[in-house]
Amino acid sequence: FPASAWIAARHVCLLSRYSTTAGPQFRALFEQLVEQSLGVPNIAARVALIPTAAYCEYGENPESRSNARADAESDAARLCADLGLASCDILELDAFDADPLGLRSAVKAIDPHVVWVTGGNTFYLRHFMRTSGFDKLAKELCAPATGRRALVYVGQSAGSICGAASTDIAHFKGWDDPAKAPESVLPYGLRLAGEDISIFPHYSKEKGHDELISIQSKSFGLDTSENHQVLRLRDDQAFVWSQTAGDTSGTGVATSFTFCSDGSLENLCYPPPLPPLAPPPLHETAPDIAAAFYRGGAVVGGVPCTGEPAIDPSRLVQRGDSEWFEEGSPVGEPQV
């Protein structure tokens, strides 16, 4: 099969709140996702923990930053104890602002099986996902080209919103202050569960969230597509999308469901598998696909870098949804 005929693996878990989802049932789910990712059972996972969303509430002075780091280390220790991890290393995206190559080097050093993005301010998180280059890197790692191992993506609260389709969801309840982000953020997330699935975390029917979702979806234009879904997640629930690699003739299989902390599953279905979000390296690419990204050995489709990312002179070209790379580097080729 040509590269375009293949379906790559993808393993995504989006939850509202870890503390109320945690337990032996969630650990079993987590271990299953890791096993599906690696193809090997009983592996103690290495996790890259991204606490950036919570950092905006601490302030920029050294003492506040130290407190933020201490809380993140406490979260990492709990995950290690709860899930039997081999390691849980903290990755602060704001520390790699305008330094995507530095972020890639840090991720390479951690060599994670799982990328875990915690909660906080969605707008602050999405901003630094872009300026650090994490949005491009996450697609390469968690929704890669054919034949490459997909890391597990776990997002909680803000991390789940940013992992799904629309970040406008963060406006619905008014909990997150958009002004906390240094500049206006992109209205869409990583789309790891597809372009038509957005996550509304901390859902409560008793608090009138159904009506709120209906009103705000119209306000933000999310009701214009008949295929778009705003998935409601209670604090004891997680949404899972997991697909195995294969080809479009039917060997690639996707499964999605809502996991409840008591171990029960809701809305189990087998949707069409999603295609990779990152193009393969040139030597793995079918000629017709390669032509879409290269012309005469040069990257095409880029536009001049504008806005605050231009403070880094090495980031000269922008492609797609603010995915930054050095001029002349192959599209999709890992820069580590």
Short mmCIF file of C-alpha atoms in Angstrom, two decimals:
data_model
loop_
_atom_site.label_atom_id
_atom_site.label_comp_id
_atom_site.label_asym_id
_atom_site.label_seq_id
_atom_site.Cartn_x
_atom_site.Cartn_y
_atom_site.Cartn_z
CA PHE A 1 0.00 0.00 0.00
CA PRO A 2 1.17 3.59 -0.56
CA ALA A 3 1.63 5.74 2.56
CA SER A 4 -1.77 7.37 2.02
CA ALA A 5 -3.53 4.00 2.32
CA TRP A 6 -2.35 3.30 5.84
CA ILE A 7 -3.92 4.10 9.20
CA ALA A 8 -1.53 4.86 12.06
CA ALA A 9 -2.05 4.00 15.72
CA ARG A 10 -3.47 6.53 18.18
CA HIS A 11 -4.24 6.25 21.90
CA VAL A 12 -5.97 9.20 23.59
CA CYS A 13 -7.53 9.54 27.03
CA LEU A 14 -9.28 12.82 27.91
CA LEU A 15 -10.65 13.29 31.43
CA SER A 16 -12.12 15.96 33.65
CA ARG A 17 -10.37 15.46 36.97
CA TYR A 18 -7.79 12.82 37.83
CA SER A 19 -8.49 12.78 41.57
CA THR A 20 -12.08 11.61 41.05
CA THR A 21 -11.28 9.24 38.17
CA ALA A 22 -8.30 7.55 39.84
CA GLY A 23 -8.57 4.02 41.15
CA PRO A 24 -7.83 0.43 40.19
CA GLN A 25 -10.19 0.59 37.20
CA PHE A 26 -8.46 3.65 35.76
CA ARG A 27 -5.07 2.05 36.35
CA ALA A 28 -6.21 -0.98 34.36
CA LEU A 29 -7.37 1.31 31.54
CA PHE A 30 -4.09 3.24 31.60
CA GLU A 31 -2.02 0.06 31.51
CA GLN A 32 -4.07 -1.26 28.61
CA LEU A 33 -3.49 1.92 26.60
CA VAL A 34 0.26 1.72 27.27
CA GLU A 35 0.26 -1.95 26.26
CA GLN A 36 -1.59 -1.14 23.05
CA SER A 37 0.91 1.62 22.32
CA LEU A 38 4.02 -0.47 22.94
CA GLY A 39 2.71 -3.86 21.88
CA VAL A 40 4.26 -5.30 25.04
CA PRO A 41 2.43 -6.10 28.32
CA ASN A 42 3.46 -5.28 31.87
CA ILE A 43 5.66 -2.28 31.10
CA ALA A 44 6.16 0.38 33.78
CA ALA A 45 5.50 3.53 31.79
CA ARG A 46 7.64 6.65 31.52
CA VAL A 47 5.49 9.80 31.62
CA ALA A 48 6.24 13.35 30.52
CA LEU A 49 4.02 15.47 32.78
CA ILE A 50 3.05 18.92 31.48
CA PRO A 51 1.70 21.17 34.29
CA THR A 52 1.89 24.42 32.30
CA ALA A 53 -1.86 25.19 32.45
CA ALA A 54 -1.69 25.58 36.25
CA TYR A 55 1.41 27.76 36.24
CA CYS A 56 -0.37 30.94 35.22
CA GLU A 57 -2.03 31.14 38.65
CA TYR A 58 1.27 31.25 40.54
CA GLY A 59 2.93 34.39 39.21
CA GLU A 60 6.34 34.94 37.68
CA ASN A 61 8.53 35.65 40.70
CA PRO A 62 11.03 32.96 41.73
CA GLU A 63 9.16 31.98 44.90
CA SER A 64 5.89 31.50 43.04
CA ARG A 65 7.63 29.51 40.34
CA SER A 66 9.20 27.33 43.01
CA ASN A 67 5.78 26.69 44.54
CA ALA A 68 4.36 25.78 41.13
CA ARG A 69 7.19 23.34 40.56
CA ALA A 70 6.71 21.80 44.02
CA ASP A 71 3.01 21.20 43.33
CA ALA A 72 3.86 19.65 39.97
CA GLU A 73 6.39 17.35 41.63
CA SER A 74 3.71 16.32 44.13
CA ASP A 75 1.36 15.48 41.25
CA ALA A 76 4.14 13.47 39.58
CA ALA A 77 4.81 11.53 42.77
CA ARG A 78 1.12 10.65 43.08
CA LEU A 79 0.95 9.43 39.50
CA CYS A 80 4.02 7.26 40.07
CA ALA A 81 2.44 5.72 43.15
CA ASP A 82 -1.05 5.31 41.68
CA LEU A 83 -0.03 3.94 38.29
CA GLY A 84 3.22 2.15 39.06
CA LEU A 85 5.22 4.34 36.71
CA ALA A 86 8.89 3.88 35.98
CA SER A 87 9.31 7.66 35.96
CA CYS A 88 7.30 10.87 35.71
CA ASP A 89 9.37 13.83 34.50
CA ILE A 90 8.04 17.39 34.47
CA LEU A 91 8.04 19.28 31.19
CA GLU A 92 7.28 23.02 31.47
CA LEU A 93 6.23 24.35 28.07
CA ASP A 94 6.66 28.00 29.03
CA ALA A 95 10.32 27.24 29.70
CA PHE A 96 10.64 26.45 25.98
CA ASP A 97 8.85 29.55 24.69
CA ALA A 98 10.17 30.16 21.15
CA ASP A 99 12.52 27.19 21.57
CA PRO A 100 10.96 24.21 19.77
CA LEU A 101 14.30 22.49 19.25
CA GLY A 102 14.99 22.73 22.97
CA LEU A 103 11.63 21.12 23.69
CA ARG A 104 12.37 18.29 21.29
CA SER A 105 15.69 17.66 22.97
CA ALA A 106 14.02 17.60 26.39
CA VAL A 107 11.40 15.11 25.20
CA LYS A 108 14.08 12.94 23.63
CA ALA A 109 15.95 12.87 26.95
CA ILE A 110 12.80 11.78 28.82
CA ASP A 111 11.89 9.22 26.13
CA PRO A 112 8.29 8.94 27.39
CA HIS A 113 5.65 6.37 26.65
CA VAL A 114 2.94 8.80 27.74
CA VAL A 115 2.40 12.56 27.43
CA TRP A 116 0.17 13.72 30.33
CA VAL A 117 -1.17 17.30 30.20
CA THR A 118 -2.80 18.56 33.42
CA GLY A 119 -5.44 21.20 34.09
CA GLY A 120 -5.48 24.93 34.73
CA ASN A 121 -6.00 27.82 32.34
CA THR A 122 -6.80 26.51 28.87
CA PHE A 123 -5.79 29.70 27.06
CA TYR A 124 -2.43 29.92 28.81
CA LEU A 125 -1.75 26.27 27.99
CA ARG A 126 -2.77 26.55 24.32
CA HIS A 127 -0.57 29.63 23.90
CA PHE A 128 2.57 27.82 25.08
CA MET A 129 1.64 24.67 23.18
CA ARG A 130 2.03 26.81 20.08
CA THR A 131 5.04 28.96 20.95
CA SER A 132 7.06 26.00 22.28
CA GLY A 133 6.26 23.92 19.20
CA PHE A 134 4.46 21.33 21.33
CA ASP A 135 1.38 21.36 19.10
CA LYS A 136 3.43 20.09 16.16
CA LEU A 137 5.50 17.72 18.27
CA ALA A 138 2.44 16.19 19.96
CA LYS A 139 0.97 15.33 16.56
CA GLU A 140 4.20 13.65 15.52
CA LEU A 141 4.38 11.67 18.77
CA CYS A 142 0.72 10.89 19.46
CA ALA A 143 -0.78 10.76 15.95
CA PRO A 144 2.28 9.82 13.90
CA ALA A 145 2.85 8.70 10.36
CA THR A 146 2.45 5.07 9.44
CA GLY A 147 4.70 2.53 11.10
CA ARG A 148 5.69 4.72 14.03
CA ARG A 149 4.79 4.04 17.64
CA ALA A 150 2.13 6.42 18.97
CA LEU A 151 2.65 7.75 22.47
CA VAL A 152 -0.38 7.76 24.73
CA TYR A 153 -1.86 11.25 25.25
CA VAL A 154 -3.65 11.86 28.54
CA GLY A 155 -5.28 15.25 29.04
CA GLN A 156 -7.18 16.39 32.08
CA SER A 157 -9.47 19.44 32.18
CA ALA A 158 -7.55 22.10 30.19
CA GLY A 159 -5.36 19.33 28.82
CA SER A 160 -8.44 17.50 27.56
CA ILE A 161 -9.89 20.62 25.92
CA CYS A 162 -6.59 21.34 24.16
CA GLY A 163 -6.23 17.70 23.10
CA ALA A 164 -9.63 17.77 21.37
CA ALA A 165 -11.07 19.91 18.56
CA SER A 166 -12.18 23.32 19.90
CA THR A 167 -10.60 25.43 22.62
CA ASP A 168 -13.62 27.76 22.49
CA ILE A 169 -15.17 25.30 24.96
CA ALA A 170 -13.05 27.00 27.63
CA HIS A 171 -15.18 30.14 27.21
CA PHE A 172 -18.43 28.33 28.01
CA LYS A 173 -18.32 28.34 31.82
CA GLY A 174 -16.17 31.43 32.14
CA TRP A 175 -13.76 29.70 34.52
CA ASP A 176 -10.62 30.45 32.47
CA ASP A 177 -9.49 34.03 31.94
CA PRO A 178 -8.35 34.49 28.31
CA ALA A 179 -6.27 37.49 29.41
CA LYS A 180 -3.89 35.11 31.22
CA ALA A 181 -2.46 34.15 27.83
CA PRO A 182 0.13 36.62 26.51
CA GLU A 183 -1.86 36.95 23.28
CA SER A 184 -5.00 35.63 21.62
CA VAL A 185 -4.87 31.86 21.19
CA LEU A 186 -5.89 29.56 18.40
CA PRO A 187 -9.55 28.48 18.67
CA TYR A 188 -8.75 24.82 18.06
CA GLY A 189 -6.80 22.17 19.87
CA LEU A 190 -4.64 19.26 18.77
CA ARG A 191 -7.65 17.36 17.36
CA LEU A 192 -6.26 14.05 18.58
CA ALA A 193 -9.78 12.58 18.67
CA GLY A 194 -10.68 14.05 15.29
CA GLU A 195 -11.93 17.38 14.01
CA ASP A 196 -15.51 16.87 15.21
CA ILE A 197 -15.05 15.97 18.89
CA SER A 198 -14.68 18.69 21.53
CA ILE A 199 -14.59 18.07 25.29
CA PHE A 200 -16.69 19.83 27.93
CA PRO A 201 -15.06 18.79 31.23
CA HIS A 202 -16.61 19.05 34.71
CA TYR A 203 -20.08 18.50 33.29
CA SER A 204 -23.05 18.57 35.68
CA LYS A 205 -26.63 18.19 34.53
CA GLU A 206 -27.80 19.63 37.85
CA LYS A 207 -25.89 22.87 37.20
CA GLY A 208 -27.70 23.45 33.92
CA HIS A 209 -24.75 22.65 31.69
CA ASP A 210 -26.92 21.16 28.93
CA GLU A 211 -28.60 24.51 28.32
CA LEU A 212 -25.26 26.30 28.66
CA ILE A 213 -23.66 24.06 26.03
CA SER A 214 -26.57 24.61 23.66
CA ILE A 215 -26.43 28.40 24.00
CA GLN A 216 -22.65 28.71 23.86
CA SER A 217 -22.29 26.28 20.95
CA LYS A 218 -24.48 28.60 18.90
CA SER A 219 -22.63 31.67 20.15
CA PHE A 220 -19.24 30.27 19.09
CA GLY A 221 -20.49 28.68 15.87
CA LEU A 222 -19.87 25.11 16.98
CA ASP A 223 -23.36 24.09 15.90
CA THR A 224 -22.73 24.83 12.23
CA SER A 225 -21.42 21.31 11.54
CA GLU A 226 -23.90 18.50 11.97
CA ASN A 227 -21.02 16.13 12.73
CA HIS A 228 -19.51 18.18 15.55
CA GLN A 229 -20.00 16.77 19.05
CA VAL A 230 -19.45 18.45 22.41
CA LEU A 231 -18.81 15.48 24.68
CA ARG A 232 -19.90 16.04 28.26
CA LEU A 233 -17.56 14.55 30.86
CA ARG A 234 -18.43 14.37 34.54
CA ASP A 235 -15.57 14.55 36.99
CA ASP A 236 -15.57 10.75 37.29
CA GLN A 237 -15.38 10.14 33.54
CA ALA A 238 -12.85 9.99 30.72
CA PHE A 239 -13.23 9.78 26.96
CA VAL A 240 -11.01 7.24 25.20
CA TRP A 241 -10.08 6.95 21.54
CA SER A 242 -7.78 4.07 20.71
CA GLN A 243 -6.94 2.71 17.28
CA THR A 244 -4.56 0.10 16.00
CA ALA A 245 -2.37 0.52 12.96
CA GLY A 246 -3.32 -1.05 9.66
CA ASP A 247 -4.55 -0.19 6.18
CA THR A 248 -7.75 1.31 4.89
CA SER A 249 -8.98 -2.08 3.66
CA GLY A 250 -10.12 -2.75 7.19
CA THR A 251 -7.19 -3.94 9.30
CA GLY A 252 -6.94 -0.65 11.18
CA VAL A 253 -9.57 -0.58 13.93
CA ALA A 254 -10.68 2.34 16.11
CA THR A 255 -12.62 2.15 19.37
CA SER A 256 -14.10 5.01 21.36
CA PHE A 257 -16.01 5.05 24.63
CA THR A 258 -16.63 6.97 27.83
CA PHE A 259 -14.94 5.38 30.83
CA CYS A 260 -16.47 5.76 34.30
CA SER A 261 -14.45 5.50 37.51
CA ASP A 262 -16.41 2.39 38.57
CA GLY A 263 -15.03 0.62 35.51
CA SER A 264 -18.19 0.76 33.41
CA LEU A 265 -18.15 1.93 29.79
CA GLU A 266 -20.69 4.12 28.01
CA ASN A 267 -21.20 4.95 24.33
CA LEU A 268 -18.90 2.19 23.10
CA CYS A 269 -18.56 2.39 19.33
CA TYR A 270 -16.20 1.60 16.46
CA PRO A 271 -15.82 4.76 14.35
CA PRO A 272 -13.72 5.01 11.20
CA PRO A 273 -10.01 5.21 12.12
CA LEU A 274 -8.38 8.62 11.98
CA PRO A 275 -5.49 9.38 9.60
CA PRO A 276 -2.10 10.52 10.87
CA LEU A 277 -1.80 14.18 11.86
CA ALA A 278 1.91 14.32 11.05
CA PRO A 279 3.28 13.59 7.56
CA PRO A 280 5.91 10.86 7.29
CA PRO A 281 9.54 11.67 6.52
CA LEU A 282 10.31 12.09 2.84
CA HIS A 283 11.86 8.65 2.35
CA GLU A 284 8.65 7.01 3.69
CA THR A 285 6.31 9.18 1.65
CA ALA A 286 4.50 8.27 -1.55
CA PRO A 287 5.58 10.58 -4.41
CA ASP A 288 2.19 12.25 -4.76
CA ILE A 289 2.07 13.06 -1.05
CA ALA A 290 5.65 14.23 -1.00
CA ALA A 291 4.87 16.68 -3.77
CA ALA A 292 2.38 18.40 -1.46
CA PHE A 293 5.18 19.34 0.93
CA TYR A 294 8.22 19.69 -1.30
CA ARG A 295 9.00 21.47 -4.52
CA GLY A 296 12.50 21.20 -5.88
CA GLY A 297 13.83 20.10 -2.49
CA ALA A 298 12.32 23.10 -0.66
CA VAL A 299 9.46 23.24 1.80
CA VAL A 300 6.38 24.82 0.26
CA GLY A 301 3.25 26.32 1.77
CA GLY A 302 5.02 28.36 4.43
CA VAL A 303 4.27 31.98 5.23
CA PRO A 304 6.47 34.57 6.93
CA CYS A 305 6.54 34.31 10.69
CA THR A 306 4.51 37.10 12.28
CA GLY A 307 3.60 38.01 15.84
CA GLU A 308 5.56 37.32 18.98
CA PRO A 309 7.13 34.01 17.85
CA ALA A 310 9.34 36.11 15.55
CA ILE A 311 11.45 36.98 18.60
CA ASP A 312 13.33 33.77 17.79
CA PRO A 313 15.16 34.43 14.51
CA SER A 314 15.64 30.69 13.86
CA ARG A 315 11.89 30.21 13.42
CA LEU A 316 11.51 31.60 9.94
CA VAL A 317 8.65 29.62 8.48
CA GLN A 318 5.13 28.78 9.59
CA ARG A 319 2.98 26.00 8.13
CA GLY A 320 -0.61 25.10 8.96
CA ASP A 321 -1.74 25.71 12.51
CA SER A 322 1.35 27.55 13.72
CA GLU A 323 3.64 24.56 13.45
CA TRP A 324 7.15 25.99 13.47
CA PHE A 325 10.26 24.52 11.94
CA GLU A 326 13.64 25.75 10.82
CA GLU A 327 13.95 26.89 7.24
CA GLY A 328 15.21 24.06 5.08
CA SER A 329 14.41 21.25 7.52
CA PRO A 330 12.25 18.41 6.12
CA VAL A 331 8.60 18.62 7.03
CA GLY A 332 7.74 15.83 9.43
CA GLU A 333 11.36 14.89 10.09
CA PRO A 334 11.94 14.83 13.86
CA GLN A 335 14.23 17.70 14.84
CA VAL A 336 16.04 15.95 17.68
#
